[in-house]
């Protein structure tokens, strides 16, 4: 089983084919058991309709929502080299908010555009959103090429328009792939119907995204859950950066306690080293308290605990954000109350023009530079220095309301490694 896992956000205008494309990728890579696909086909036929991959994906999403463990909570596209965790934003309601909370975790994105419709309003917003969330690597899929007669000319127009949009948003367009999600052209395998196209399939374009080269950076392991297994206590989480092995010393924040890792635990693998980008379990000595939300860090590079953050965020809730409001902030697996101390500026999310300095409120779909006071303090770092600990999501009444990146960390005190 591949242990490297890249998180890919699928974004794009509603109905342009995201669900179908994800379903097609899952099917054609054998990531869904074939009997499962057959079952969905038989069920659809008994209802007098052909199987829609989007329906199959809806079922899988439902199961995923009920699932509890990390591995089944994600849709995984499994390939020999590595796995891709699919981050999607299902449903037509609250689309932006779903996209926001999902995309804020992604390593790269696939922007799906219907070739017969062209770029939609949501396509533009999502491109800007990706850029605000610091997700630079983006593969574009010009989908539904069957509806435009597999036309090279149409694809050329699409590629130019998408290229312009990505450049404007400051995204790095890794590839633009002409695809048909329903029939599978250029999704997991190259298509014979577009001989004029010499570029990669979507899966090849994903494989060409470089691995997170964060292994050389200081260790950050965010504890997601703690399980009891075989009489041992296993802390499961993601290696956001750095490397770990048995005997590695770590500083556990926020407490600041030093401990040594006893073992790295994996499913069906005896590999004892864990590197950036992997989801693994690890064990620590029995007397060391572990819980969700802790961050295990390199003793040579212990980040500060932030009690105040300057963030740039995208506000996506219908009611405006007001100065003084308290929200729940989530940063990696940590959680804190965030009080809005100041809205330094309001920014138009389409043009990125500054609308107002020192504002009282931020309206829906606006971008803001906002100062937040955190309680309790969190392990947070500037996005430019440590992206995984520099992204956060804000929730209002249990629902995602904003996502953004940390510009600066202030009023923080240093935790020693003692
Ligand atoms: P989403 O809202 O972006 O997730 O879009 P869906 O995946 O639900 O697709 C919307 C509709 O477009 C569905 O009826 C799909 O069957 C259809 N669709 C998706 N991909 C293609 C394609 O490549 N060709 C054609 N003709 N239809 C497609």
Short mmCIF file of C-alpha atoms and ligand atoms in Angstrom, two decimals:
data_model
loop_
_atom_site.label_atom_id
_atom_site.label_comp_id
_atom_site.label_asym_id
_atom_site.label_seq_id
_atom_site.Cartn_x
_atom_site.Cartn_y
_atom_site.Cartn_z
CA UNK A 1 0.00 0.00 0.00
CA UNK A 2 1.34 3.43 -0.90
CA UNK A 3 1.79 5.49 2.21
CA UNK A 4 2.41 8.87 0.64
CA UNK A 5 -0.81 10.74 0.40
CA UNK A 6 -1.47 13.94 -1.48
CA UNK A 7 -4.67 15.84 -0.71
CA UNK A 8 -6.40 17.06 -3.84
CA UNK A 9 -9.31 19.51 -3.78
CA UNK A 10 -11.77 19.19 -6.66
CA UNK A 11 -13.33 22.56 -7.34
CA UNK A 12 -15.28 24.20 -10.12
CA UNK A 13 -18.71 25.47 -11.07
CA UNK A 14 -21.64 23.34 -10.01
CA UNK A 15 -22.68 20.75 -12.64
CA UNK A 16 -19.41 20.99 -14.55
CA UNK A 17 -18.69 17.37 -13.58
CA UNK A 18 -16.63 17.21 -10.39
CA UNK A 19 -18.50 14.27 -8.86
CA UNK A 20 -18.47 12.33 -12.11
CA UNK A 21 -14.77 12.93 -12.56
CA UNK A 22 -13.98 11.78 -9.03
CA UNK A 23 -16.21 8.72 -9.50
CA UNK A 24 -14.45 7.92 -12.77
CA UNK A 25 -11.02 8.23 -11.17
CA UNK A 26 -12.04 5.96 -8.30
CA UNK A 27 -13.52 3.34 -10.65
CA UNK A 28 -10.76 3.31 -13.25
CA UNK A 29 -7.97 3.01 -10.69
CA UNK A 30 -9.74 0.12 -8.96
CA UNK A 31 -10.05 2.22 -5.81
CA UNK A 32 -13.66 1.12 -5.44
CA UNK A 33 -14.22 -2.65 -5.36
CA UNK A 34 -15.72 -3.74 -8.74
CA UNK A 35 -18.67 -5.47 -7.02
CA UNK A 36 -19.53 -2.13 -5.47
CA UNK A 37 -19.67 -0.54 -8.91
CA UNK A 38 -21.78 -3.46 -10.21
CA UNK A 39 -24.17 -3.06 -7.31
CA UNK A 40 -24.67 0.62 -8.16
CA UNK A 41 -25.16 -0.25 -11.83
CA UNK A 42 -27.79 -2.91 -11.03
CA UNK A 43 -29.61 -0.56 -8.64
CA UNK A 44 -29.71 2.19 -11.26
CA UNK A 45 -30.96 -0.20 -13.96
CA UNK A 46 -33.72 -1.53 -11.72
CA UNK A 47 -34.91 2.07 -11.42
CA UNK A 48 -34.88 2.35 -15.20
CA UNK A 49 -31.87 4.63 -15.52
CA UNK A 50 -28.25 4.18 -16.42
CA UNK A 51 -25.64 4.33 -13.73
CA UNK A 52 -24.51 7.83 -12.95
CA UNK A 53 -21.08 8.02 -11.39
CA UNK A 54 -22.27 11.11 -9.53
CA UNK A 55 -24.92 8.98 -7.76
CA UNK A 56 -22.37 6.37 -6.80
CA UNK A 57 -20.23 9.12 -5.38
CA UNK A 58 -23.16 10.46 -3.36
CA UNK A 59 -23.52 7.02 -1.75
CA UNK A 60 -19.83 6.86 -0.98
CA UNK A 61 -19.98 10.33 0.53
CA UNK A 62 -22.82 9.29 2.82
CA UNK A 63 -20.86 6.27 4.01
CA UNK A 64 -17.83 8.43 4.50
CA UNK A 65 -19.78 10.84 6.67
CA UNK A 66 -20.84 7.99 8.93
CA UNK A 67 -17.36 6.55 9.08
CA UNK A 68 -15.22 7.19 12.09
CA UNK A 69 -11.68 6.14 11.29
CA UNK A 70 -9.26 8.32 9.38
CA UNK A 71 -8.80 5.92 6.52
CA UNK A 72 -12.45 5.40 5.70
CA UNK A 73 -13.35 9.03 6.33
CA UNK A 74 -11.62 9.95 3.09
CA UNK A 75 -12.21 8.93 -0.48
CA UNK A 76 -8.89 7.61 -1.67
CA UNK A 77 -7.71 7.24 -5.23
CA UNK A 78 -5.16 4.47 -4.86
CA UNK A 79 -2.25 4.12 -7.26
CA UNK A 80 0.99 2.21 -7.08
CA UNK A 81 3.08 5.28 -6.38
CA UNK A 82 0.86 7.09 -3.94
CA UNK A 83 -2.67 7.73 -2.79
CA UNK A 84 -4.74 10.82 -3.41
CA UNK A 85 -7.21 11.87 -0.77
CA UNK A 86 -10.15 13.47 -2.54
CA UNK A 87 -11.34 16.70 -1.00
CA UNK A 88 -14.63 17.63 -2.54
CA UNK A 89 -17.49 19.93 -1.87
CA UNK A 90 -20.67 18.01 -2.49
CA UNK A 91 -24.11 19.51 -2.79
CA UNK A 92 -25.35 22.64 -4.39
CA UNK A 93 -26.25 24.31 -1.14
CA UNK A 94 -23.58 26.10 0.78
CA UNK A 95 -21.21 25.19 -1.97
CA UNK A 96 -18.74 27.91 -1.26
CA UNK A 97 -18.54 27.09 2.41
CA UNK A 98 -17.96 23.41 1.74
CA UNK A 99 -15.32 24.22 -0.81
CA UNK A 100 -13.68 26.51 1.68
CA UNK A 101 -13.36 24.06 4.54
CA UNK A 102 -12.18 21.30 2.23
CA UNK A 103 -9.78 23.25 0.10
CA UNK A 104 -8.05 24.76 3.11
CA UNK A 105 -6.45 21.35 3.70
CA UNK A 106 -5.38 20.59 0.15
CA UNK A 107 -1.90 20.17 -1.31
CA UNK A 108 -3.07 20.80 -4.87
CA UNK A 109 -6.32 21.27 -6.77
CA UNK A 110 -8.17 20.06 -9.85
CA UNK A 111 -10.28 22.81 -11.39
CA UNK A 112 -13.09 21.27 -13.42
CA UNK A 113 -14.54 23.34 -16.26
CA UNK A 114 -17.34 22.21 -18.59
CA UNK A 115 -15.93 22.69 -22.11
CA UNK A 116 -19.39 23.33 -23.53
CA UNK A 117 -20.19 26.03 -20.97
CA UNK A 118 -16.82 27.65 -20.41
CA UNK A 119 -15.66 29.38 -17.27
CA UNK A 120 -18.49 30.05 -14.81
CA UNK A 121 -18.76 32.53 -11.98
CA UNK A 122 -17.94 29.84 -9.43
CA UNK A 123 -14.92 28.82 -11.49
CA UNK A 124 -13.50 32.33 -11.03
CA UNK A 125 -14.29 32.45 -7.34
CA UNK A 126 -12.77 29.07 -6.71
CA UNK A 127 -9.56 30.03 -8.50
CA UNK A 128 -9.20 33.10 -6.30
CA UNK A 129 -10.10 31.08 -3.25
CA UNK A 130 -7.40 28.52 -3.97
CA UNK A 131 -4.88 31.28 -4.29
CA UNK A 132 -5.98 32.90 -1.01
CA UNK A 133 -5.64 29.56 0.71
CA UNK A 134 -2.11 29.23 -0.57
CA UNK A 135 -2.84 26.30 -2.88
CA UNK A 136 -0.70 27.16 -5.86
CA UNK A 137 -0.59 23.92 -7.83
CA UNK A 138 -3.64 23.47 -9.97
CA UNK A 139 -4.53 21.05 -12.76
CA UNK A 140 -7.37 22.15 -15.03
CA UNK A 141 -9.73 19.60 -16.57
CA UNK A 142 -11.69 20.78 -19.61
CA UNK A 143 -14.51 18.29 -19.07
CA UNK A 144 -17.42 17.14 -21.25
CA UNK A 145 -15.30 17.16 -24.41
CA UNK A 146 -17.92 14.79 -25.89
CA UNK A 147 -20.39 17.68 -25.90
CA UNK A 148 -18.10 19.80 -28.07
CA UNK A 149 -17.39 17.01 -30.58
CA UNK A 150 -13.90 16.38 -29.17
CA UNK A 151 -12.90 19.64 -30.82
CA UNK A 152 -9.26 20.68 -30.77
CA UNK A 153 -10.23 24.29 -31.52
CA UNK A 154 -12.63 24.42 -28.59
CA UNK A 155 -10.01 22.94 -26.30
CA UNK A 156 -7.50 25.56 -27.48
CA UNK A 157 -9.96 28.32 -26.51
CA UNK A 158 -10.59 26.70 -23.15
CA UNK A 159 -6.91 26.29 -22.43
CA UNK A 160 -6.27 29.94 -23.17
CA UNK A 161 -9.17 31.20 -21.04
CA UNK A 162 -8.26 28.91 -18.14
CA UNK A 163 -4.59 29.88 -18.43
CA UNK A 164 -5.55 33.57 -18.17
CA UNK A 165 -7.73 32.93 -15.15
CA UNK A 166 -5.06 30.94 -13.33
CA UNK A 167 -2.40 33.54 -14.08
CA UNK A 168 -4.65 36.32 -12.78
CA UNK A 169 -5.30 34.38 -9.60
CA UNK A 170 -1.58 33.68 -9.16
CA UNK A 171 -1.95 29.93 -9.55
CA UNK A 172 0.54 27.59 -11.13
CA UNK A 173 -1.33 25.78 -13.90
CA UNK A 174 0.41 22.41 -13.92
CA UNK A 175 -1.58 21.02 -16.88
CA UNK A 176 -4.81 21.50 -18.79
CA UNK A 177 -6.38 18.17 -19.74
CA UNK A 178 -9.25 17.68 -22.25
CA UNK A 179 -11.45 15.04 -20.61
CA UNK A 180 -14.76 13.26 -20.64
CA UNK A 181 -15.67 12.06 -17.16
CA UNK A 182 -18.70 10.01 -18.19
CA UNK A 183 -16.75 7.93 -20.74
CA UNK A 184 -13.37 8.09 -19.01
CA UNK A 185 -11.34 9.85 -21.70
CA UNK A 186 -8.03 11.22 -20.41
CA UNK A 187 -9.06 10.55 -16.82
CA UNK A 188 -7.14 7.45 -15.66
CA UNK A 189 -6.04 6.54 -19.20
CA UNK A 190 -5.31 8.46 -22.38
CA UNK A 191 -8.10 8.83 -24.87
CA UNK A 192 -8.08 7.57 -28.44
CA UNK A 193 -10.76 10.10 -29.36
CA UNK A 194 -8.52 13.16 -29.14
CA UNK A 195 -5.43 12.15 -31.13
CA UNK A 196 -4.44 15.83 -31.45
CA UNK A 197 -3.72 15.95 -27.71
CA UNK A 198 -0.24 14.83 -26.69
CA UNK A 199 -0.36 15.79 -23.03
CA UNK A 200 -0.96 13.77 -19.87
CA UNK A 201 -4.17 12.18 -18.64
CA UNK A 202 -5.57 13.63 -15.42
CA UNK A 203 -4.01 10.81 -13.41
CA UNK A 204 -0.63 11.32 -15.10
CA UNK A 205 -0.86 15.04 -14.37
CA UNK A 206 -1.57 14.23 -10.71
CA UNK A 207 1.39 11.85 -10.60
CA UNK A 208 3.63 14.63 -11.91
CA UNK A 209 2.85 16.89 -8.96
CA UNK A 210 6.00 16.78 -6.89
CA UNK A 211 5.76 15.11 -3.51
CA UNK A 212 5.63 17.41 -0.55
CA UNK A 213 9.34 18.04 -0.11
CA UNK A 214 8.84 18.87 3.51
CA UNK A 215 10.83 15.99 4.92
CA UNK A 216 13.88 18.23 5.36
CA UNK A 217 11.88 20.81 7.27
CA UNK A 218 11.43 20.73 11.03
CA UNK A 219 9.10 18.08 12.41
CA UNK A 220 5.42 18.88 12.86
CA UNK A 221 3.07 15.97 13.62
CA UNK A 222 -0.50 16.92 14.45
CA UNK A 223 -2.34 14.42 16.66
CA UNK A 224 -5.72 13.68 15.15
CA UNK A 225 -6.98 10.84 17.34
CA UNK A 226 -5.76 8.49 20.03
CA UNK A 227 -6.68 4.81 19.73
CA UNK A 228 -6.27 1.86 22.06
CA UNK A 229 -4.95 -1.11 20.08
CA UNK A 230 -3.41 -4.37 21.37
CA UNK A 231 -3.16 -2.86 24.82
CA UNK A 232 -1.16 0.04 23.45
CA UNK A 233 -2.10 3.66 22.94
CA UNK A 234 -1.59 4.89 19.40
CA UNK A 235 -1.55 8.56 18.45
CA UNK A 236 -2.75 8.83 14.85
CA UNK A 237 -2.16 11.88 12.74
CA UNK A 238 -0.41 13.41 9.81
CA UNK A 239 3.25 14.16 9.34
CA UNK A 240 2.90 17.73 8.18
CA UNK A 241 6.64 18.15 7.85
CA UNK A 242 9.91 16.52 8.86
CA UNK A 243 10.73 12.91 9.67
CA UNK A 244 10.26 10.61 12.64
CA UNK A 245 11.47 7.21 13.71
CA UNK A 246 11.77 5.16 16.87
CA UNK A 247 13.87 7.09 19.38
CA UNK A 248 13.22 10.51 17.84
CA UNK A 249 12.98 13.17 20.52
CA UNK A 250 9.93 15.42 20.23
CA UNK A 251 8.54 18.43 22.07
CA UNK A 252 4.80 18.08 22.60
CA UNK A 253 2.93 21.37 22.35
CA UNK A 254 1.13 23.14 23.87
CA UNK A 255 2.44 21.59 27.11
CA UNK A 256 6.10 21.74 26.06
CA UNK A 257 6.93 18.30 27.39
CA UNK A 258 9.84 16.39 25.84
CA UNK A 259 9.44 12.69 25.00
CA UNK A 260 10.90 10.01 22.77
CA UNK A 261 8.87 8.25 20.12
CA UNK A 262 8.78 4.50 20.81
CA UNK A 263 7.47 3.22 17.47
CA UNK A 264 5.85 4.16 14.19
CA UNK A 265 2.70 2.13 13.53
CA UNK A 266 1.32 1.51 10.07
CA UNK A 267 -1.32 -0.65 8.59
CA UNK A 268 0.19 -3.55 6.61
CA UNK A 269 3.71 -2.17 6.53
CA UNK A 270 6.78 -2.69 8.63
CA UNK A 271 8.46 0.57 7.62
CA UNK A 272 9.67 2.31 10.77
CA UNK A 273 10.36 5.81 9.48
CA UNK A 274 7.59 8.33 8.84
CA UNK A 275 8.01 11.27 6.48
CA UNK A 276 6.17 14.46 5.62
CA UNK A 277 2.87 13.83 3.85
CA UNK A 278 2.17 10.47 5.52
CA UNK A 279 -0.66 9.55 7.84
CA UNK A 280 0.69 7.24 10.52
CA UNK A 281 0.24 6.19 14.11
CA UNK A 282 2.96 6.41 16.71
CA UNK A 283 3.46 5.36 20.29
CA UNK A 284 4.94 7.34 23.16
CA UNK A 285 5.84 6.25 26.70
CA UNK A 286 2.75 5.41 28.80
CA UNK A 287 3.21 8.31 31.21
CA UNK A 288 3.12 10.96 28.47
CA UNK A 289 -0.38 12.42 28.03
CA UNK A 290 -1.51 12.46 24.39
CA UNK A 291 -4.67 13.94 22.96
CA UNK A 292 -6.10 15.31 19.75
CA UNK A 293 -4.85 18.79 19.01
CA UNK A 294 -1.31 18.34 20.25
CA UNK A 295 1.56 19.10 17.88
CA UNK A 296 4.77 17.08 18.13
CA UNK A 297 7.70 19.27 17.13
CA UNK A 298 11.40 19.19 16.46
CA UNK A 299 13.25 20.08 19.70
CA UNK A 300 15.65 22.19 17.59
CA UNK A 301 12.80 24.21 16.12
CA UNK A 302 9.91 24.67 18.50
CA UNK A 303 7.26 27.05 17.18
CA UNK A 304 5.74 29.74 19.32
CA UNK A 305 2.34 29.50 20.88
CA UNK A 306 0.26 32.21 19.32
CA UNK A 307 -2.26 34.17 21.32
CA UNK A 308 -2.87 36.55 18.44
CA UNK A 309 -2.85 36.08 14.69
CA UNK A 310 -3.02 38.37 11.70
CA UNK A 311 -4.90 36.42 9.03
CA UNK A 312 -6.14 37.01 5.50
CA UNK A 313 -9.47 35.30 5.19
CA UNK A 314 -12.34 34.73 2.83
CA UNK A 315 -15.69 35.34 4.53
CA UNK A 316 -18.40 33.01 3.21
CA UNK A 317 -21.28 33.31 5.64
CA UNK A 318 -24.50 35.15 4.75
CA UNK A 319 -24.41 37.30 7.91
CA UNK A 320 -21.51 39.76 8.03
CA UNK A 321 -18.49 39.23 10.25
CA UNK A 322 -18.38 41.99 12.88
CA UNK A 323 -15.57 43.37 14.94
CA UNK A 324 -15.71 41.84 18.42
CA UNK A 325 -17.42 38.63 17.25
CA UNK A 326 -16.26 35.31 18.68
CA UNK A 327 -15.89 32.28 16.40
CA UNK A 328 -14.46 28.81 16.67
CA UNK A 329 -11.12 28.53 14.90
CA UNK A 330 -9.64 25.26 13.66
CA UNK A 331 -5.99 25.06 12.76
CA UNK A 332 -4.72 21.60 11.77
CA UNK A 333 -6.28 19.46 14.54
CA UNK A 334 -6.33 22.27 17.12
CA UNK A 335 -9.31 24.33 18.15
CA UNK A 336 -9.65 27.69 19.92
CA UNK A 337 -12.07 30.55 20.41
CA UNK A 338 -11.12 33.43 18.12
CA UNK A 339 -12.22 36.97 18.90
CA UNK A 340 -12.12 39.45 16.03
CA UNK A 341 -10.00 42.28 17.43
CA UNK A 342 -9.71 44.31 14.29
CA UNK A 343 -10.71 44.21 10.64
CA UNK A 344 -7.73 45.96 9.11
CA UNK A 345 -9.14 46.03 5.61
CA UNK A 346 -11.99 44.81 3.48
CA UNK A 347 -11.02 43.52 0.06
CA UNK A 348 -13.09 42.69 -3.04
CA UNK A 349 -12.69 38.97 -3.68
CA UNK A 350 -12.93 39.24 -7.47
CA UNK A 351 -10.63 42.21 -8.11
CA UNK A 352 -8.61 42.11 -4.84
CA UNK A 353 -9.11 45.92 -4.61
CA UNK A 354 -9.13 47.35 -1.09
CA UNK A 355 -12.66 48.53 -0.28
CA UNK A 356 -12.11 49.99 3.18
CA UNK A 357 -9.44 50.30 5.86
CA UNK A 358 -10.28 49.61 9.51
CA UNK A 359 -13.73 48.28 8.85
CA UNK A 360 -16.47 47.38 11.30
CA UNK A 361 -17.71 44.42 9.26
CA UNK A 362 -16.94 42.06 6.43
CA UNK A 363 -19.72 41.02 4.05
CA UNK A 364 -20.28 37.63 2.43
CA UNK A 365 -17.74 36.73 -0.27
CA UNK A 366 -15.37 39.49 0.81
CA UNK A 367 -11.76 39.03 1.75
CA UNK A 368 -10.43 40.61 4.93
CA UNK A 369 -7.17 41.20 6.74
CA UNK A 370 -8.24 40.45 10.28
CA UNK A 371 -6.55 40.31 13.71
CA UNK A 372 -7.75 37.47 15.91
CA UNK A 373 -7.19 36.92 19.64
CA UNK A 374 -7.00 33.18 20.44
CA UNK A 375 -8.11 31.42 23.58
CA UNK A 376 -6.36 29.15 24.35
CA UNK A 377 -3.19 29.99 22.39
CA UNK A 378 -2.45 27.66 19.48
CA UNK A 379 0.59 26.34 17.68
CA UNK A 380 0.42 28.56 14.61
CA UNK A 381 3.00 29.73 12.13
CA UNK A 382 3.07 32.14 9.23
CA UNK A 383 1.77 30.41 6.12
CA UNK A 384 4.89 31.41 4.21
CA UNK A 385 7.09 29.56 6.72
CA UNK A 386 5.05 26.45 7.53
CA UNK A 387 1.92 26.11 5.36
CA UNK A 388 0.26 23.25 7.30
CA UNK A 389 0.24 25.30 10.50
CA UNK A 390 -0.53 28.52 8.69
CA UNK A 391 -4.05 27.78 7.48
CA UNK A 392 -7.20 28.06 9.50
CA UNK A 393 -10.94 27.69 9.21
CA UNK A 394 -13.43 29.73 11.24
CA UNK A 395 -16.82 28.38 12.24
CA UNK A 396 -19.95 30.21 13.27
CA UNK A 397 -22.62 28.12 15.00
CA UNK A 398 -20.96 24.89 13.94
CA UNK A 399 -20.68 25.78 10.26
CA UNK A 400 -17.69 26.86 8.26
CA UNK A 401 -17.82 30.61 7.80
CA UNK A 402 -14.32 31.48 6.62
CA UNK A 403 -10.93 30.11 5.75
CA UNK A 404 -7.63 31.83 5.42
CA UNK A 405 -3.91 31.93 5.90
CA UNK A 406 -1.81 33.23 8.76
CA UNK A 407 0.17 36.31 7.76
CA UNK A 408 1.83 36.95 11.10
CA UNK A 409 1.90 35.52 14.59
CA UNK A 410 2.10 37.93 17.46
CA UNK A 411 2.02 38.20 21.24
CA UNK A 412 3.41 34.75 21.41
CA UNK A 413 5.74 33.35 23.96
CA UNK A 414 8.43 30.80 23.21
CA UNK A 415 8.20 27.36 24.74
CA UNK A 416 11.56 25.99 25.66
CA UNK A 417 12.43 22.39 25.01
CA UNK A 418 12.89 21.71 28.69
P1 LIG B 1 -20.75 18.55 -10.13
O1 LIG B 1 -21.91 19.37 -9.65
O2 LIG B 1 -19.64 19.43 -10.62
O3 LIG B 1 -20.27 17.52 -9.15
O4 LIG B 1 -21.24 17.77 -11.46
P2 LIG B 1 -21.73 16.27 -11.65
O5 LIG B 1 -20.57 15.33 -11.63
O6 LIG B 1 -22.85 16.00 -10.72
O7 LIG B 1 -22.22 16.32 -13.15
C1 LIG B 1 -23.28 17.12 -13.56
C2 LIG B 1 -23.94 16.49 -14.79
O8 LIG B 1 -23.03 16.49 -15.86
C3 LIG B 1 -24.34 15.03 -14.56
O9 LIG B 1 -25.56 14.78 -15.17
C4 LIG B 1 -23.23 14.25 -15.26
O10 LIG B 1 -23.66 12.99 -15.75
C5 LIG B 1 -22.88 15.18 -16.39
N1 LIG B 1 -21.49 15.00 -16.85
C6 LIG B 1 -20.36 14.97 -16.07
N2 LIG B 1 -19.28 14.77 -16.84
C7 LIG B 1 -19.70 14.69 -18.12
C8 LIG B 1 -19.04 14.49 -19.38
O11 LIG B 1 -17.82 14.35 -19.47
N3 LIG B 1 -19.84 14.48 -20.48
C9 LIG B 1 -21.19 14.63 -20.42
N4 LIG B 1 -21.88 14.59 -21.55
N5 LIG B 1 -21.84 14.81 -19.26
C10 LIG B 1 -21.12 14.84 -18.11
#
